[in-house]
Amino acid sequence: MKNMKRILFSQLIFLCTLSFFSVNVRCVAADVERPKLVVGIVVDQMRWDYLYRYYDLYGNDGFKRLMSEGYNCENTMINYVPSVTAIGHTSVYTGSVPSIHGITGNYFFMDGKSVYCCEDTTVSTVGSKSDAGKMSPQKMLATTIGDEIKIATNFQSKVVGVALKDRAAILPAGHSADGAFWFDSKSNLFITSTYYMKKLPKWVAEYNKTIGEVTLEDVFYTPLGNKLTEEMAKAAITGEQLGQNGTMDMLTVSFSCTDLIGHKYGTHHEKTREIYVDLDSRLADFFSFLDETIGKGQYLVFLTADHGAANNILMMQEHGIPAEGFFSTMIQNELSSYLMEKFGVSQKLLSGISSYKVYLDHKAIVSQKLNLDEVKNTALEWLKEKPQFEYVVDFEHINDATVPSLIREKIINGYNRMRSGDIQLVLNPANYEVLGDEIDEGTTHGLWNPYDAHIPFIIMGWHVNSGTTQKPTYITDIAPTVCSLIHIQMPNGCIGNSVIQ
């Protein structure tokens, strides 16, 4: 009997202790300090040196405020290829690389078919009658900061994405977002997808009424694009009461017209200067809005870019600097004809060249009873004869390629075996793809080189001390830095590290 009483008493003590511990764990979790709002800002095609090229033209409350009050990582690099919009936005918010998160380009091939990174035929447009809303993040394989915020708060937080470009709104916001909104150039309205909702929120419908009559040129190639984006971001905060619900929320914002203007006019044009000076004033206004609405020091904001841009080829040549264009369509047609003639077939053996990657048509090669390795090696040898390529790399034998280790790592990080094709092209410095028949005053991006890979990364606000570091940091370090500061798990494909200890 005494033994039985001892056992019962011991069990009672254990259950009381367990109950006390459980209650205290819940209390500790409830008391975790977090900002009211996390704001991620991506400036499309912003080279790192734009912080300084236009420094004297900036006011004190935009870029300069970020640089003086925030923590500035001066040596942040993209650690994969290609450096393009969809991948950049995905990598910023997943802390990962194409090899893992699966977004290997704006467009890429799946099962031999070219697909757009966000296209989704299972969903429909919400907000207009066009097909521009048939989009979702379903091709992205990893979680984002926003997804992890949702998980950490038992899905009580709100996450919203805003941009002119669909991919710049959808991919950053993540899989579990409450909404992603982008600009439909056919209707001149911000729209979304049935992936998120069946009807536009009232605040979006009301904001759309304020846009008025605009043209595609106005929105994408003038400061109006910055204005619409900033005002839409403020409308989202007000409409969804972001940061005002007692739970940490997140807003992702991407300024897209900087990229379109850069493509059209290049890195040194007055239009490029104009758009960044305007963006500086927009940032100043937005930060003031956050101070008033959320409270200074109560929000965490970071600014970065999805990629940079090459200096214009004609400008470089004018000053005696080696530079040349890569006409991918011409190379693609020539290589395709060569392979058909070489193997004596009438069917094309090449699916295409996209983002400096060569995609062989595996199904056609099998149907013609050809050996894939033989076809690939033939293509490799033909491409190696072209002087504009520094390296031509077989993805399946990357470690055998005689390329610098930095470039090799970027190729490996950018390679997803189901979506990246067969061969990586590495161009000479200052060479880039020309979209058209001749080189113009504009530019593009997509390469491993510093002009495309060196991006800004500044974080400001909640528990961030001002400072600067020249230590090597990477685009994949952004997500874990944010997650560390707000005490949540990093995204499930993250390979980076926090830059703030």
Short mmCIF file of C-alpha atoms in Angstrom, two decimals:
data_model
loop_
_atom_site.label_atom_id
_atom_site.label_comp_id
_atom_site.label_asym_id
_atom_site.label_seq_id
_atom_site.Cartn_x
_atom_site.Cartn_y
_atom_site.Cartn_z
CA MET A 1 0.00 0.00 0.00
CA LYS A 2 2.82 2.41 0.92
CA ASN A 3 4.55 1.67 -2.39
CA MET A 4 1.31 2.36 -4.24
CA LYS A 5 0.97 5.74 -2.47
CA ARG A 6 4.56 6.64 -3.32
CA ILE A 7 3.94 5.81 -7.00
CA LEU A 8 0.72 7.87 -7.10
CA PHE A 9 2.40 10.80 -5.33
CA SER A 10 5.35 10.67 -7.74
CA GLN A 11 3.03 10.67 -10.73
CA LEU A 12 1.11 13.64 -9.31
CA ILE A 13 4.32 15.63 -8.80
CA PHE A 14 5.42 14.77 -12.36
CA LEU A 15 2.10 15.89 -13.85
CA CYS A 16 2.13 19.15 -11.85
CA THR A 17 5.71 19.85 -12.93
CA LEU A 18 4.87 19.09 -16.55
CA SER A 19 1.79 21.33 -16.38
CA PHE A 20 3.84 24.18 -14.82
CA PHE A 21 6.56 23.79 -17.45
CA SER A 22 4.02 23.74 -20.27
CA VAL A 23 2.30 26.90 -19.02
CA ASN A 24 5.62 28.68 -18.70
CA VAL A 25 6.72 27.64 -22.18
CA ARG A 26 3.51 29.16 -23.53
CA CYS A 27 4.12 32.34 -21.55
CA VAL A 28 7.68 32.64 -22.80
CA ALA A 29 6.54 32.11 -26.39
CA ALA A 30 3.86 34.75 -25.98
CA ASP A 31 6.42 37.25 -24.64
CA VAL A 32 8.87 36.96 -27.54
CA GLU A 33 9.67 40.48 -28.67
CA ARG A 34 9.12 41.06 -32.35
CA PRO A 35 8.55 44.09 -34.58
CA LYS A 36 5.02 45.01 -35.53
CA LEU A 37 5.84 44.90 -39.23
CA VAL A 38 8.60 43.55 -41.47
CA VAL A 39 9.00 45.38 -44.79
CA GLY A 40 11.14 43.96 -47.57
CA ILE A 41 12.02 46.31 -50.45
CA VAL A 42 13.61 45.10 -53.68
CA VAL A 43 14.71 47.65 -56.26
CA ASP A 44 14.74 45.88 -59.61
CA GLN A 45 18.10 46.17 -61.40
CA MET A 46 19.72 48.37 -58.74
CA ARG A 47 23.49 48.14 -58.93
CA TRP A 48 25.27 48.60 -55.59
CA ASP A 49 27.16 51.63 -56.89
CA TYR A 50 23.91 53.57 -57.46
CA LEU A 51 24.03 54.24 -53.72
CA TYR A 52 27.05 56.43 -54.42
CA ARG A 53 26.72 57.51 -58.05
CA TYR A 54 23.70 59.64 -57.20
CA TYR A 55 24.54 60.21 -53.52
CA ASP A 56 24.85 63.99 -53.85
CA LEU A 57 21.38 64.13 -55.43
CA TYR A 58 19.65 62.16 -52.68
CA GLY A 59 17.84 63.82 -49.79
CA ASN A 60 18.50 62.91 -46.17
CA ASP A 61 15.48 60.70 -45.53
CA GLY A 62 15.59 58.01 -48.23
CA PHE A 63 18.72 56.10 -49.18
CA LYS A 64 20.83 58.27 -46.88
CA ARG A 65 18.60 57.48 -43.92
CA LEU A 66 19.01 53.77 -44.60
CA MET A 67 22.77 54.18 -44.81
CA SER A 68 23.09 56.31 -41.67
CA GLU A 69 20.56 54.57 -39.40
CA GLY A 70 20.81 51.05 -40.79
CA TYR A 71 23.38 48.29 -41.07
CA ASN A 72 24.95 48.46 -44.53
CA CYS A 73 26.48 45.34 -46.08
CA GLU A 74 28.70 46.89 -48.77
CA ASN A 75 29.99 43.66 -50.25
CA THR A 76 26.82 41.67 -50.93
CA MET A 77 27.05 39.43 -53.99
CA ILE A 78 24.74 37.11 -55.89
CA ASN A 79 26.16 33.59 -55.59
CA TYR A 80 24.52 31.86 -58.56
CA VAL A 81 23.84 32.29 -62.26
CA PRO A 82 21.82 33.58 -64.00
CA SER A 83 21.20 36.88 -62.19
CA VAL A 84 17.64 37.67 -63.29
CA THR A 85 14.46 39.04 -61.72
CA ALA A 86 12.53 35.90 -60.79
CA ILE A 87 15.56 34.18 -59.29
CA GLY A 88 16.69 37.30 -57.44
CA HIS A 89 13.35 37.93 -55.76
CA THR A 90 13.05 34.25 -54.86
CA SER A 91 16.58 34.02 -53.46
CA VAL A 92 16.19 37.16 -51.33
CA TYR A 93 13.15 35.77 -49.55
CA THR A 94 14.09 32.07 -49.40
CA GLY A 95 17.77 32.49 -48.56
CA SER A 96 18.34 29.85 -51.19
CA VAL A 97 19.56 29.28 -54.75
CA PRO A 98 17.93 27.94 -57.95
CA SER A 99 19.40 24.50 -57.36
CA ILE A 100 17.15 24.23 -54.30
CA HIS A 101 14.22 26.65 -54.68
CA GLY A 102 13.63 25.65 -58.32
CA ILE A 103 13.14 29.08 -59.91
CA THR A 104 15.94 28.90 -62.49
CA GLY A 105 14.94 31.86 -64.64
CA ASN A 106 12.09 34.14 -65.60
CA TYR A 107 11.41 31.43 -68.15
CA PHE A 108 12.83 27.91 -68.11
CA PHE A 109 12.12 24.53 -69.63
CA MET A 110 10.16 21.79 -67.86
CA ASP A 111 9.55 18.49 -69.65
CA GLY A 112 10.90 20.05 -72.84
CA LYS A 113 8.46 22.96 -72.75
CA SER A 114 9.29 26.61 -72.05
CA VAL A 115 7.31 27.84 -69.03
CA TYR A 116 6.99 31.16 -67.23
CA CYS A 117 8.12 31.12 -63.61
CA CYS A 118 4.68 32.02 -62.16
CA GLU A 119 2.25 30.75 -64.78
CA ASP A 120 -0.54 28.59 -63.41
CA THR A 121 -3.41 27.53 -65.67
CA THR A 122 -5.38 26.15 -62.71
CA VAL A 123 -6.14 29.64 -61.39
CA SER A 124 -7.90 32.72 -62.80
CA THR A 125 -7.57 36.48 -62.78
CA VAL A 126 -9.19 38.48 -60.01
CA GLY A 127 -9.75 42.15 -60.73
CA SER A 128 -9.82 42.26 -64.54
CA LYS A 129 -10.93 40.28 -67.58
CA SER A 130 -7.40 39.61 -68.88
CA ASP A 131 -5.33 36.46 -68.39
CA ALA A 132 -2.66 38.38 -66.47
CA GLY A 133 -3.84 36.87 -63.20
CA LYS A 134 -3.29 33.24 -64.13
CA MET A 135 -0.30 33.21 -61.79
CA SER A 136 0.81 31.62 -58.52
CA PRO A 137 3.99 30.65 -56.61
CA GLN A 138 3.44 26.92 -57.20
CA LYS A 139 6.69 26.43 -59.17
CA MET A 140 8.73 27.72 -56.22
CA LEU A 141 9.86 24.75 -54.13
CA ALA A 142 11.03 26.44 -50.90
CA THR A 143 9.39 28.54 -48.19
CA THR A 144 9.92 32.28 -47.84
CA ILE A 145 10.38 34.63 -44.88
CA GLY A 146 6.66 35.32 -45.05
CA ASP A 147 5.81 31.61 -44.94
CA GLU A 148 8.02 31.18 -41.88
CA ILE A 149 6.42 34.20 -40.19
CA LYS A 150 3.05 32.56 -40.78
CA ILE A 151 4.24 29.27 -39.31
CA ALA A 152 5.87 30.97 -36.29
CA THR A 153 2.67 32.82 -35.38
CA ASN A 154 0.30 29.91 -36.01
CA PHE A 155 -0.83 31.65 -39.19
CA GLN A 156 -2.12 34.68 -37.31
CA SER A 157 0.19 37.08 -39.18
CA LYS A 158 -0.70 38.73 -42.47
CA VAL A 159 1.69 38.69 -45.44
CA VAL A 160 1.09 40.81 -48.55
CA GLY A 161 3.18 41.38 -51.69
CA VAL A 162 3.01 44.45 -53.98
CA ALA A 163 4.80 45.22 -57.27
CA LEU A 164 4.20 46.24 -60.86
CA LYS A 165 5.59 42.89 -62.07
CA ASP A 166 3.65 39.74 -61.20
CA ARG A 167 6.75 37.70 -60.34
CA ALA A 168 8.04 40.49 -58.10
CA ALA A 169 4.84 40.42 -56.05
CA ILE A 170 4.15 36.67 -56.04
CA LEU A 171 7.50 35.02 -55.34
CA PRO A 172 8.55 37.25 -52.38
CA ALA A 173 5.16 36.95 -50.66
CA GLY A 174 5.39 33.16 -50.63
CA HIS A 175 3.00 30.24 -50.69
CA SER A 176 0.79 31.15 -47.73
CA ALA A 177 0.45 34.89 -48.39
CA ASP A 178 -2.84 36.64 -47.77
CA GLY A 179 -2.45 38.37 -51.10
CA ALA A 180 -0.07 39.38 -53.87
CA PHE A 181 -1.04 42.28 -56.13
CA TRP A 182 0.51 43.34 -59.42
CA PHE A 183 -0.26 45.75 -62.26
CA ASP A 184 -2.25 44.55 -65.26
CA SER A 185 -1.13 46.73 -68.19
CA LYS A 186 -4.21 45.78 -70.22
CA SER A 187 -6.70 47.12 -67.70
CA ASN A 188 -4.38 49.59 -65.90
CA LEU A 189 -5.42 48.09 -62.58
CA PHE A 190 -3.79 46.16 -59.76
CA ILE A 191 -5.02 42.58 -59.85
CA THR A 192 -4.47 39.25 -58.15
CA SER A 193 -5.27 35.56 -58.63
CA THR A 194 -7.81 33.05 -57.38
CA TYR A 195 -4.81 31.35 -55.78
CA TYR A 196 -5.23 33.98 -53.04
CA MET A 197 -8.88 35.07 -53.14
CA LYS A 198 -12.09 35.13 -55.15
CA LYS A 199 -12.65 38.88 -55.02
CA LEU A 200 -10.43 41.96 -54.75
CA PRO A 201 -10.39 43.48 -51.27
CA LYS A 202 -12.33 46.71 -51.03
CA TRP A 203 -9.17 48.73 -50.41
CA VAL A 204 -7.61 47.49 -53.70
CA ALA A 205 -10.76 48.32 -55.66
CA GLU A 206 -10.79 51.78 -54.09
CA TYR A 207 -7.12 52.34 -54.84
CA ASN A 208 -7.61 51.28 -58.47
CA LYS A 209 -10.14 54.10 -58.86
CA THR A 210 -7.40 56.63 -58.10
CA ILE A 211 -5.07 55.48 -60.91
CA GLY A 212 -6.99 57.17 -63.72
CA GLU A 213 -6.07 57.16 -67.39
CA VAL A 214 -2.45 56.06 -67.83
CA THR A 215 -0.39 54.50 -70.59
CA LEU A 216 2.07 51.63 -70.50
CA GLU A 217 4.85 54.15 -71.18
CA ASP A 218 3.73 56.26 -68.21
CA VAL A 219 3.67 53.39 -65.74
CA PHE A 220 6.79 51.51 -66.69
CA TYR A 221 9.10 54.20 -68.05
CA THR A 222 8.51 57.27 -65.88
CA PRO A 223 8.51 58.03 -62.12
CA LEU A 224 4.77 57.32 -62.15
CA GLY A 225 5.67 53.64 -61.69
CA ASN A 226 7.43 54.46 -58.40
CA LYS A 227 4.45 56.55 -57.30
CA LEU A 228 1.90 53.84 -58.03
CA THR A 229 4.00 51.22 -56.24
CA GLU A 230 4.58 53.32 -53.11
CA GLU A 231 0.95 54.38 -52.88
CA MET A 232 -0.19 50.78 -53.36
CA ALA A 233 2.17 49.71 -50.55
CA LYS A 234 0.71 52.36 -48.22
CA ALA A 235 -2.81 51.34 -49.23
CA ALA A 236 -1.97 47.72 -48.34
CA ILE A 237 -0.76 48.73 -44.87
CA THR A 238 -3.87 50.79 -44.27
CA GLY A 239 -6.33 48.40 -45.91
CA GLU A 240 -5.03 45.25 -44.23
CA GLN A 241 -4.05 47.08 -41.00
CA LEU A 242 -0.59 45.55 -41.34
CA GLY A 243 1.46 45.94 -38.19
CA GLN A 244 -1.64 47.06 -36.29
CA ASN A 245 -3.25 43.72 -35.41
CA GLY A 246 -1.17 42.78 -32.35
CA THR A 247 0.79 40.21 -34.38
CA MET A 248 3.90 40.71 -36.53
CA ASP A 249 2.97 41.12 -40.21
CA MET A 250 4.99 41.40 -43.41
CA LEU A 251 4.82 43.53 -46.56
CA THR A 252 7.01 42.84 -49.59
CA VAL A 253 7.46 45.68 -52.08
CA SER A 254 9.32 45.69 -55.38
CA PHE A 255 9.99 48.79 -57.49
CA SER A 256 9.93 47.45 -61.05
CA CYS A 257 10.16 50.45 -63.38
CA THR A 258 13.84 50.91 -62.46
CA ASP A 259 14.49 47.68 -64.35
CA LEU A 260 12.48 48.60 -67.43
CA ILE A 261 14.13 52.01 -67.66
CA GLY A 262 17.55 50.43 -67.19
CA HIS A 263 16.93 47.96 -70.01
CA LYS A 264 15.81 50.71 -72.36
CA TYR A 265 18.28 53.48 -71.51
CA GLY A 266 21.29 51.86 -69.82
CA THR A 267 23.21 52.53 -66.61
CA HIS A 268 24.41 56.10 -67.32
CA HIS A 269 21.39 57.73 -68.96
CA GLU A 270 19.65 60.77 -67.47
CA LYS A 271 16.44 58.72 -67.32
CA THR A 272 18.19 56.27 -65.01
CA ARG A 273 19.42 59.11 -62.82
CA GLU A 274 15.93 60.60 -62.75
CA ILE A 275 14.23 57.38 -61.67
CA TYR A 276 16.63 56.84 -58.75
CA VAL A 277 16.37 60.42 -57.50
CA ASP A 278 12.60 60.04 -57.63
CA LEU A 279 12.79 56.68 -55.86
CA ASP A 280 14.83 58.32 -53.10
CA SER A 281 12.01 60.78 -52.45
CA ARG A 282 9.48 57.94 -52.54
CA LEU A 283 11.47 55.99 -49.95
CA ALA A 284 11.65 59.07 -47.73
CA ASP A 285 7.88 59.50 -47.91
CA PHE A 286 7.31 55.79 -47.27
CA PHE A 287 9.60 55.71 -44.23
CA SER A 288 7.80 58.78 -42.84
CA PHE A 289 4.49 56.96 -43.35
CA LEU A 290 5.83 53.93 -41.49
CA ASP A 291 7.06 56.14 -38.63
CA GLU A 292 3.61 57.66 -38.25
CA THR A 293 1.53 54.53 -38.85
CA ILE A 294 3.60 51.78 -37.22
CA GLY A 295 5.96 53.81 -35.04
CA LYS A 296 9.65 54.56 -35.47
CA GLY A 297 11.67 51.63 -34.17
CA GLN A 298 8.61 49.37 -34.26
CA TYR A 299 9.18 48.05 -37.77
CA LEU A 300 12.07 46.29 -39.51
CA VAL A 301 12.84 47.26 -43.09
CA PHE A 302 15.47 46.01 -45.51
CA LEU A 303 16.39 47.15 -49.01
CA THR A 304 18.20 45.14 -51.64
CA ALA A 305 18.10 44.33 -55.37
CA ASP A 306 17.38 41.25 -57.44
CA HIS A 307 20.38 41.89 -59.74
CA GLY A 308 22.49 44.68 -61.22
CA ALA A 309 23.17 45.61 -64.83
CA ALA A 310 26.03 45.76 -67.32
CA ASN A 311 27.33 49.06 -68.65
CA ASN A 312 26.19 49.70 -72.19
CA ILE A 313 28.35 48.00 -74.85
CA LEU A 314 28.50 51.04 -77.15
CA MET A 315 29.61 53.28 -74.27
CA MET A 316 32.31 50.81 -73.29
CA GLN A 317 33.57 50.50 -76.86
CA GLU A 318 33.62 54.29 -77.25
CA HIS A 319 36.09 54.48 -74.38
CA GLY A 320 38.27 51.61 -75.55
CA ILE A 321 36.96 49.00 -73.12
CA PRO A 322 36.39 45.52 -74.61
CA ALA A 323 32.68 44.74 -74.90
CA GLU A 324 30.48 42.80 -77.31
CA GLY A 325 26.96 41.51 -77.74
CA PHE A 326 25.73 37.92 -77.58
CA PHE A 327 22.97 37.22 -80.10
CA SER A 328 21.45 34.06 -78.62
CA THR A 329 18.86 33.54 -81.38
CA MET A 330 21.59 33.49 -84.03
CA ILE A 331 23.73 31.05 -82.02
CA GLN A 332 20.69 28.89 -81.32
CA ASN A 333 19.75 28.65 -85.01
CA GLU A 334 23.30 27.93 -86.09
CA LEU A 335 23.84 25.25 -83.44
CA SER A 336 20.48 23.63 -84.19
CA SER A 337 21.27 23.42 -87.92
CA TYR A 338 24.75 22.07 -87.21
CA LEU A 339 23.45 19.26 -84.96
CA MET A 340 20.78 18.23 -87.47
CA GLU A 341 23.35 18.09 -90.28
CA LYS A 342 25.97 16.37 -88.13
CA PHE A 343 23.63 13.56 -87.10
CA GLY A 344 21.72 13.40 -90.38
CA VAL A 345 18.26 14.05 -88.94
CA SER A 346 15.42 16.35 -89.96
CA GLN A 347 14.11 16.83 -86.43
CA LYS A 348 15.56 19.57 -84.21
CA LEU A 349 17.72 18.28 -81.39
CA LEU A 350 17.87 21.64 -79.59
CA SER A 351 14.96 23.01 -77.53
CA GLY A 352 16.52 26.43 -77.14
CA ILE A 353 18.98 28.74 -75.37
CA SER A 354 17.62 30.65 -72.37
CA SER A 355 19.46 32.67 -69.69
CA TYR A 356 22.80 31.50 -71.09
CA LYS A 357 21.77 27.85 -70.74
CA VAL A 358 21.54 25.40 -73.63
CA TYR A 359 18.60 22.99 -73.56
CA LEU A 360 18.87 19.87 -75.71
CA ASP A 361 15.64 18.17 -76.75
CA HIS A 362 16.01 14.86 -74.92
CA LYS A 363 12.80 13.38 -76.32
CA ALA A 364 13.85 14.14 -79.90
CA ILE A 365 17.29 12.65 -79.28
CA VAL A 366 15.74 9.44 -77.92
CA SER A 367 13.20 9.24 -80.74
CA GLN A 368 16.03 9.50 -83.29
CA LYS A 369 17.86 6.72 -81.43
CA LEU A 370 20.86 8.96 -80.78
CA ASN A 371 23.19 8.97 -77.80
CA LEU A 372 22.60 11.99 -75.52
CA ASP A 373 26.23 12.28 -74.44
CA GLU A 374 27.40 12.18 -78.04
CA VAL A 375 24.99 14.94 -79.05
CA LYS A 376 25.94 17.00 -76.02
CA ASN A 377 29.68 16.61 -76.62
CA THR A 378 29.20 17.62 -80.25
CA ALA A 379 27.36 20.77 -79.12
CA LEU A 380 30.05 21.50 -76.52
CA GLU A 381 32.86 21.30 -79.07
CA TRP A 382 30.98 23.54 -81.51
CA LEU A 383 30.30 26.16 -78.84
CA LYS A 384 33.91 26.11 -77.63
CA GLU A 385 35.00 27.32 -81.04
CA LYS A 386 33.14 30.61 -80.47
CA PRO A 387 35.56 33.22 -79.06
CA GLN A 388 32.86 35.10 -77.14
CA PHE A 389 32.53 32.19 -74.69
CA GLU A 390 35.19 32.04 -71.97
CA TYR A 391 33.85 28.70 -70.80
CA VAL A 392 31.32 26.16 -72.01
CA VAL A 393 30.35 23.83 -69.17
CA ASP A 394 28.56 20.48 -69.17
CA PHE A 395 26.24 20.58 -66.14
CA GLU A 396 26.70 16.87 -65.48
CA HIS A 397 30.47 17.31 -65.30
CA ILE A 398 30.85 20.70 -63.61
CA ASN A 399 33.64 19.54 -61.32
CA ASP A 400 35.69 18.50 -64.34
CA ALA A 401 35.47 21.96 -65.91
CA THR A 402 38.59 24.11 -65.80
CA VAL A 403 36.85 27.23 -64.52
CA PRO A 404 37.64 29.44 -61.50
CA SER A 405 36.15 28.09 -58.29
CA LEU A 406 33.95 31.18 -57.80
CA ILE A 407 32.33 30.70 -61.20
CA ARG A 408 32.02 26.95 -60.66
CA GLU A 409 30.16 27.51 -57.38
CA LYS A 410 27.76 29.95 -59.05
CA ILE A 411 27.04 27.45 -61.83
CA ILE A 412 26.40 24.66 -59.31
CA ASN A 413 24.11 26.88 -57.23
CA GLY A 414 22.18 27.86 -60.34
CA TYR A 415 21.74 24.33 -61.66
CA ASN A 416 18.52 22.45 -61.02
CA ARG A 417 18.69 19.11 -62.84
CA MET A 418 15.00 19.15 -63.78
CA ARG A 419 14.89 22.75 -65.03
CA SER A 420 18.32 23.99 -66.10
CA GLY A 421 19.14 22.22 -69.33
CA ASP A 422 22.45 20.71 -70.32
CA ILE A 423 25.14 23.33 -70.95
CA GLN A 424 26.12 26.58 -69.24
CA LEU A 425 27.56 29.39 -71.35
CA VAL A 426 30.02 31.76 -69.66
CA LEU A 427 30.68 34.88 -71.69
CA ASN A 428 33.72 37.13 -71.74
CA PRO A 429 33.49 40.10 -69.34
CA ALA A 430 31.38 43.03 -70.65
CA ASN A 431 29.60 40.70 -73.11
CA TYR A 432 25.87 40.23 -72.68
CA GLU A 433 22.81 39.08 -74.57
CA VAL A 434 21.31 41.51 -77.07
CA LEU A 435 17.56 41.17 -77.51
CA GLY A 436 17.14 42.24 -81.10
CA ASP A 437 19.14 42.58 -84.28
CA GLU A 438 21.59 45.25 -83.15
CA ILE A 439 23.18 46.78 -80.05
CA ASP A 440 21.35 49.86 -78.74
CA GLU A 441 21.82 52.31 -75.85
CA GLY A 442 20.15 50.02 -73.33
CA THR A 443 21.49 47.10 -71.34
CA THR A 444 20.61 43.84 -69.61
CA HIS A 445 21.90 41.42 -66.95
CA GLY A 446 22.13 37.73 -66.10
CA LEU A 447 25.85 37.02 -65.71
CA TRP A 448 28.21 36.13 -62.87
CA ASN A 449 30.21 39.34 -63.16
CA PRO A 450 30.24 42.01 -60.42
CA TYR A 451 28.23 44.49 -62.50
CA ASP A 452 25.32 42.02 -62.39
CA ALA A 453 26.09 40.36 -59.05
CA HIS A 454 27.04 43.21 -56.66
CA ILE A 455 23.84 44.44 -55.01
CA PRO A 456 22.93 46.68 -52.05
CA PHE A 457 21.73 45.21 -48.78
CA ILE A 458 20.82 47.56 -45.92
CA ILE A 459 18.64 46.70 -42.94
CA MET A 460 17.17 49.32 -40.61
CA GLY A 461 14.82 49.64 -37.68
CA TRP A 462 13.83 47.10 -35.05
CA HIS A 463 16.85 46.35 -32.80
CA VAL A 464 19.33 47.14 -35.60
CA ASN A 465 22.37 49.21 -34.69
CA SER A 466 23.80 51.46 -37.37
CA GLY A 467 27.02 50.22 -38.93
CA THR A 468 28.81 49.07 -42.05
CA THR A 469 30.61 45.90 -43.02
CA GLN A 470 32.92 45.16 -45.93
CA LYS A 471 32.92 41.43 -45.18
CA PRO A 472 31.71 39.17 -47.99
CA THR A 473 27.96 38.63 -47.73
CA TYR A 474 25.54 37.05 -50.17
CA ILE A 475 21.99 37.43 -51.37
CA THR A 476 21.25 34.18 -49.53
CA ASP A 477 22.25 35.84 -46.21
CA ILE A 478 19.34 38.29 -46.32
CA ALA A 479 16.59 35.88 -45.26
CA PRO A 480 18.47 34.32 -42.32
CA THR A 481 19.48 37.80 -41.11
CA VAL A 482 15.85 38.92 -41.02
CA CYS A 483 14.70 35.65 -39.46
CA SER A 484 17.36 35.85 -36.76
CA LEU A 485 16.35 39.38 -35.79
CA ILE A 486 12.65 38.49 -35.50
CA HIS A 487 13.27 35.13 -33.79
CA ILE A 488 11.77 32.73 -36.32
CA GLN A 489 13.10 29.72 -38.20
CA MET A 490 14.84 30.45 -41.49
CA PRO A 491 13.14 29.22 -44.72
CA ASN A 492 13.37 25.49 -45.36
CA GLY A 493 15.77 25.76 -48.32
CA CYS A 494 17.99 28.44 -46.78
CA ILE A 495 21.78 28.08 -47.20
CA GLY A 496 22.83 31.51 -45.93
CA ASN A 497 23.89 32.91 -42.55
CA SER A 498 22.87 35.94 -40.54
CA VAL A 499 25.23 38.90 -41.04
CA ILE A 500 24.20 40.43 -37.70
CA GLN A 501 25.42 38.56 -34.64
#
